[in-house]
Amino acid sequence: MTHPSAERILGLYGDRADDWIADRGAVLHPGDGGGLDEAAWIERFSDGLAPNAHVLDVGCGSGWPMGAALLARGFRVRGVDASPGLIAHAAATLPQGEWSLGDMRQALPQGAFDGVLAWHSLFHLSPDDQQAVLPELSRRVALGGRLMFTSGHAHGETIGEWRGQPLYHASLDPAAYRAILSAAGLDIVCDGATSGVWLARRAFLSAK
Protein backbone atom coordinates (compact mmCIF):
# COMPACT_ATOMS: atom_id res chain seq x y z
CA MET A 1 0.00 0.00 0.00
CA THR A 2 1.28 3.47 -0.91
CA HIS A 3 2.06 5.67 2.07
CA PRO A 4 -0.50 8.52 2.48
CA SER A 5 2.30 11.09 2.23
CA ALA A 6 3.01 9.90 -1.31
CA GLU A 7 -0.50 10.84 -2.36
CA ARG A 8 -0.14 14.20 -0.63
CA ILE A 9 3.12 15.23 -2.32
CA LEU A 10 1.49 16.91 -5.33
CA GLY A 11 -0.91 18.85 -3.14
CA LEU A 12 1.93 19.93 -0.87
CA TYR A 13 3.91 21.53 -3.69
CA GLY A 14 0.69 22.95 -5.11
CA ASP A 15 -0.44 24.52 -1.85
CA ARG A 16 3.00 25.73 -0.77
CA ALA A 17 4.46 26.86 -4.11
CA ASP A 18 5.53 30.28 -2.82
CA ASP A 19 7.26 28.71 0.18
CA TRP A 20 9.09 26.25 -2.05
CA ILE A 21 10.23 29.04 -4.39
CA ALA A 22 11.62 30.94 -1.41
CA ASP A 23 13.30 27.91 0.17
CA ARG A 24 14.75 26.41 -3.02
CA GLY A 25 16.20 29.68 -4.24
CA ALA A 26 17.59 30.51 -7.66
CA VAL A 27 21.16 29.29 -7.19
CA LEU A 28 22.57 25.83 -7.88
CA HIS A 29 23.52 24.08 -4.64
CA PRO A 30 27.33 23.85 -4.32
CA GLY A 31 27.41 20.52 -2.51
CA ASP A 32 29.57 21.80 0.33
CA GLY A 33 26.94 21.01 2.97
CA GLY A 34 26.80 17.30 2.27
CA GLY A 35 24.37 17.63 -0.65
CA LEU A 36 24.95 17.25 -4.36
CA ASP A 37 27.10 19.67 -6.34
CA GLU A 38 24.40 20.69 -8.80
CA ALA A 39 26.66 22.78 -11.04
CA ALA A 40 28.98 19.80 -11.51
CA TRP A 41 26.09 17.47 -12.35
CA ILE A 42 24.56 19.96 -14.80
CA GLU A 43 27.97 20.14 -16.45
CA ARG A 44 28.15 16.34 -16.76
CA PHE A 45 24.60 16.20 -18.11
CA SER A 46 25.32 18.96 -20.65
CA ASP A 47 28.69 17.67 -21.85
CA GLY A 48 28.49 16.88 -25.54
CA LEU A 49 25.00 18.28 -26.10
CA ALA A 50 24.61 20.69 -29.01
CA PRO A 51 23.88 24.32 -28.05
CA ASN A 52 20.29 24.01 -29.27
CA ALA A 53 19.63 20.58 -27.74
CA HIS A 54 16.04 19.85 -26.70
CA VAL A 55 15.83 19.00 -22.99
CA LEU A 56 12.83 17.68 -21.06
CA ASP A 57 12.86 18.71 -17.38
CA VAL A 58 10.38 16.49 -15.53
CA GLY A 59 9.26 17.79 -12.16
CA CYS A 60 10.86 21.11 -13.10
CA GLY A 61 9.35 23.03 -10.19
CA SER A 62 9.68 26.79 -10.56
CA GLY A 63 12.29 26.41 -13.30
CA TRP A 64 14.96 27.58 -10.87
CA PRO A 65 17.75 26.79 -10.69
CA MET A 66 18.05 23.69 -12.90
CA GLY A 67 15.92 24.80 -15.83
CA ALA A 68 17.50 28.25 -15.76
CA ALA A 69 20.97 26.70 -15.88
CA LEU A 70 20.00 24.62 -18.91
CA LEU A 71 18.53 27.64 -20.68
CA ALA A 72 21.71 29.59 -19.96
CA ARG A 73 23.60 26.93 -21.90
CA GLY A 74 21.46 27.62 -24.97
CA PHE A 75 19.27 24.52 -24.71
CA ARG A 76 15.59 24.46 -25.60
CA VAL A 77 13.90 23.47 -22.36
CA ARG A 78 10.48 21.86 -21.98
CA GLY A 79 9.50 21.74 -18.31
CA VAL A 80 6.63 19.75 -16.79
CA ASP A 81 5.41 19.98 -13.21
CA ALA A 82 2.17 19.19 -11.37
CA SER A 83 2.14 22.40 -9.29
CA PRO A 84 0.21 25.26 -10.94
CA GLY A 85 2.01 27.85 -8.83
CA LEU A 86 5.46 26.55 -9.69
CA ILE A 87 4.71 26.33 -13.40
CA ALA A 88 3.27 29.86 -13.35
CA HIS A 89 6.49 31.12 -11.76
CA ALA A 90 8.61 29.35 -14.38
CA ALA A 91 6.55 30.80 -17.23
CA ALA A 92 6.72 34.31 -15.77
CA THR A 93 10.42 34.36 -14.94
CA LEU A 94 11.86 32.12 -17.69
CA PRO A 95 9.71 32.89 -20.76
CA GLN A 96 12.36 31.49 -23.10
CA GLY A 97 11.44 28.02 -21.87
CA GLU A 98 8.28 26.00 -22.54
CA TRP A 99 6.45 25.14 -19.32
CA SER A 100 3.39 22.97 -18.93
CA LEU A 101 1.27 21.61 -16.10
CA GLY A 102 1.23 17.84 -15.78
CA ASP A 103 1.71 14.81 -13.55
CA MET A 104 4.69 12.78 -14.80
CA ARG A 105 2.68 9.62 -14.15
CA GLN A 106 0.10 10.67 -16.73
CA ALA A 107 1.21 13.61 -18.85
CA LEU A 108 4.72 13.23 -20.25
CA PRO A 109 5.26 14.99 -23.58
CA GLN A 110 5.60 12.71 -26.57
CA GLY A 111 8.65 12.64 -28.80
CA ALA A 112 12.39 12.25 -28.37
CA PHE A 113 14.63 14.63 -26.43
CA ASP A 114 18.38 15.09 -26.42
CA GLY A 115 18.28 15.24 -22.65
CA VAL A 116 15.76 14.09 -20.04
CA LEU A 117 16.18 15.34 -16.48
CA ALA A 118 14.26 14.30 -13.35
CA TRP A 119 16.24 16.09 -10.67
CA HIS A 120 14.83 15.57 -7.15
CA SER A 121 11.43 14.69 -8.62
CA LEU A 122 11.25 10.99 -9.57
CA PHE A 123 12.12 10.09 -5.99
CA HIS A 124 8.85 11.64 -4.77
CA LEU A 125 6.96 8.80 -6.50
CA SER A 126 6.19 5.47 -4.86
CA PRO A 127 8.37 2.52 -5.90
CA ASP A 128 5.52 1.14 -8.02
CA ASP A 129 5.08 4.47 -9.79
CA GLN A 130 8.81 4.76 -10.40
CA GLN A 131 8.76 1.30 -11.99
CA ALA A 132 6.13 2.61 -14.42
CA VAL A 133 7.49 6.11 -15.06
CA LEU A 134 11.22 5.47 -15.48
CA PRO A 135 10.76 3.32 -18.62
CA GLU A 136 8.64 6.13 -20.09
CA LEU A 137 11.36 8.68 -19.35
CA SER A 138 13.93 6.35 -20.91
CA ARG A 139 11.87 5.96 -24.08
CA ARG A 140 12.00 9.72 -24.59
CA VAL A 141 15.80 9.79 -24.83
CA ALA A 142 16.86 10.36 -28.44
CA LEU A 143 19.82 8.67 -30.14
CA GLY A 144 22.94 10.19 -28.62
CA GLY A 145 20.87 11.65 -25.78
CA ARG A 146 21.06 11.20 -22.04
CA LEU A 147 18.88 10.76 -18.97
CA MET A 148 19.75 11.96 -15.47
CA PHE A 149 17.77 11.49 -12.25
CA THR A 150 18.31 11.27 -8.51
CA SER A 151 17.44 8.38 -6.22
CA GLY A 152 17.98 6.88 -2.81
CA HIS A 153 20.49 4.12 -2.17
CA ALA A 154 18.19 1.18 -1.40
CA HIS A 155 14.62 0.07 -1.94
CA GLY A 156 12.26 1.73 0.51
CA GLU A 157 10.25 4.74 1.57
CA THR A 158 11.34 7.64 3.78
CA ILE A 159 9.23 10.40 5.31
CA GLY A 160 11.14 13.62 5.81
CA GLU A 161 9.84 16.99 6.94
CA TRP A 162 9.53 20.37 5.28
CA ARG A 163 7.98 23.36 7.01
CA GLY A 164 6.19 21.09 9.43
CA GLN A 165 4.73 18.88 6.69
CA PRO A 166 5.66 15.25 5.93
CA LEU A 167 7.76 15.00 2.78
CA TYR A 168 7.71 11.64 1.01
CA HIS A 169 10.68 10.06 -0.76
CA ALA A 170 11.11 6.56 -2.14
CA SER A 171 13.69 4.55 -4.01
CA LEU A 172 14.11 1.31 -5.88
CA ASP A 173 17.04 -0.98 -5.29
CA PRO A 174 20.02 0.03 -7.49
CA ALA A 175 19.75 -3.29 -9.31
CA ALA A 176 16.19 -2.41 -10.32
CA TYR A 177 17.29 0.95 -11.74
CA ARG A 178 20.06 -0.77 -13.68
CA ALA A 179 17.62 -3.31 -15.08
CA ILE A 180 15.15 -0.66 -16.23
CA LEU A 181 17.83 1.44 -17.91
CA SER A 182 19.38 -1.59 -19.59
CA ALA A 183 16.01 -2.82 -20.84
CA ALA A 184 15.43 0.62 -22.37
CA GLY A 185 18.70 0.38 -24.30
CA LEU A 186 20.57 2.96 -22.24
CA ASP A 187 24.21 2.68 -21.20
CA ILE A 188 24.89 3.69 -17.60
CA VAL A 189 27.55 6.40 -17.36
CA CYS A 190 27.16 7.07 -13.64
CA ASP A 191 25.71 4.42 -11.35
CA GLY A 192 23.71 6.14 -8.62
CA ALA A 193 24.15 3.38 -6.04
CA THR A 194 26.78 5.51 -4.28
CA SER A 195 26.29 9.07 -5.53
CA GLY A 196 22.50 9.08 -5.66
CA VAL A 197 22.69 10.42 -9.23
CA TRP A 198 22.07 8.24 -12.28
CA LEU A 199 23.33 9.32 -15.69
CA ALA A 200 22.66 7.12 -18.72
CA ARG A 201 23.07 7.60 -22.46
CA ARG A 202 21.64 6.14 -25.63
CA ALA A 203 24.20 5.31 -28.29
CA PHE A 204 23.87 7.01 -31.67
CA LEU A 205 23.68 3.61 -33.36
CA SER A 206 22.51 0.39 -31.79
CA ALA A 207 25.01 -2.45 -31.92
CA LYS A 208 24.15 -5.17 -34.43
C-alpha angles and dihedrals in degrees: 000000000000114000112251090238089063090060090047097053096089092048091048094057090041095052096040101038094129091050091050092049090052095045098042094048128192099274128090111249110251097214094233093120096060095277130107122293096238096187090055093049093047087052092052091046092049098044109118097007116130115248091252096043116150111238128189113209108196115198087012095169113193092345089252129147105347100042091043091053091052092048090050088059090058097256124144104241127203110188127193126188136158095224113092092201094051094047090048090053092049092050092048098046102032104036092160088072129071112240127185138176115243148127109245089222091063113012114048114150115252123239137053125298131197089225134020118193129187101172113179090338111085089057091064089069124088116257090255092052092048089053088056100039102043094064088051091052090048092052090058094061110106125219106289090015132121142221125211128183140153128240145165123262101249140021112281150079128271129191113209129173134246123178091339094309127111111254116203125216130170139178141192122226111273089244089059092052090049091050093050093048092046092048089053091055096251125140114223112235097172121023109214096207089103106018098038089230123103120200120181134170138203115226118239090238127025115237114253 
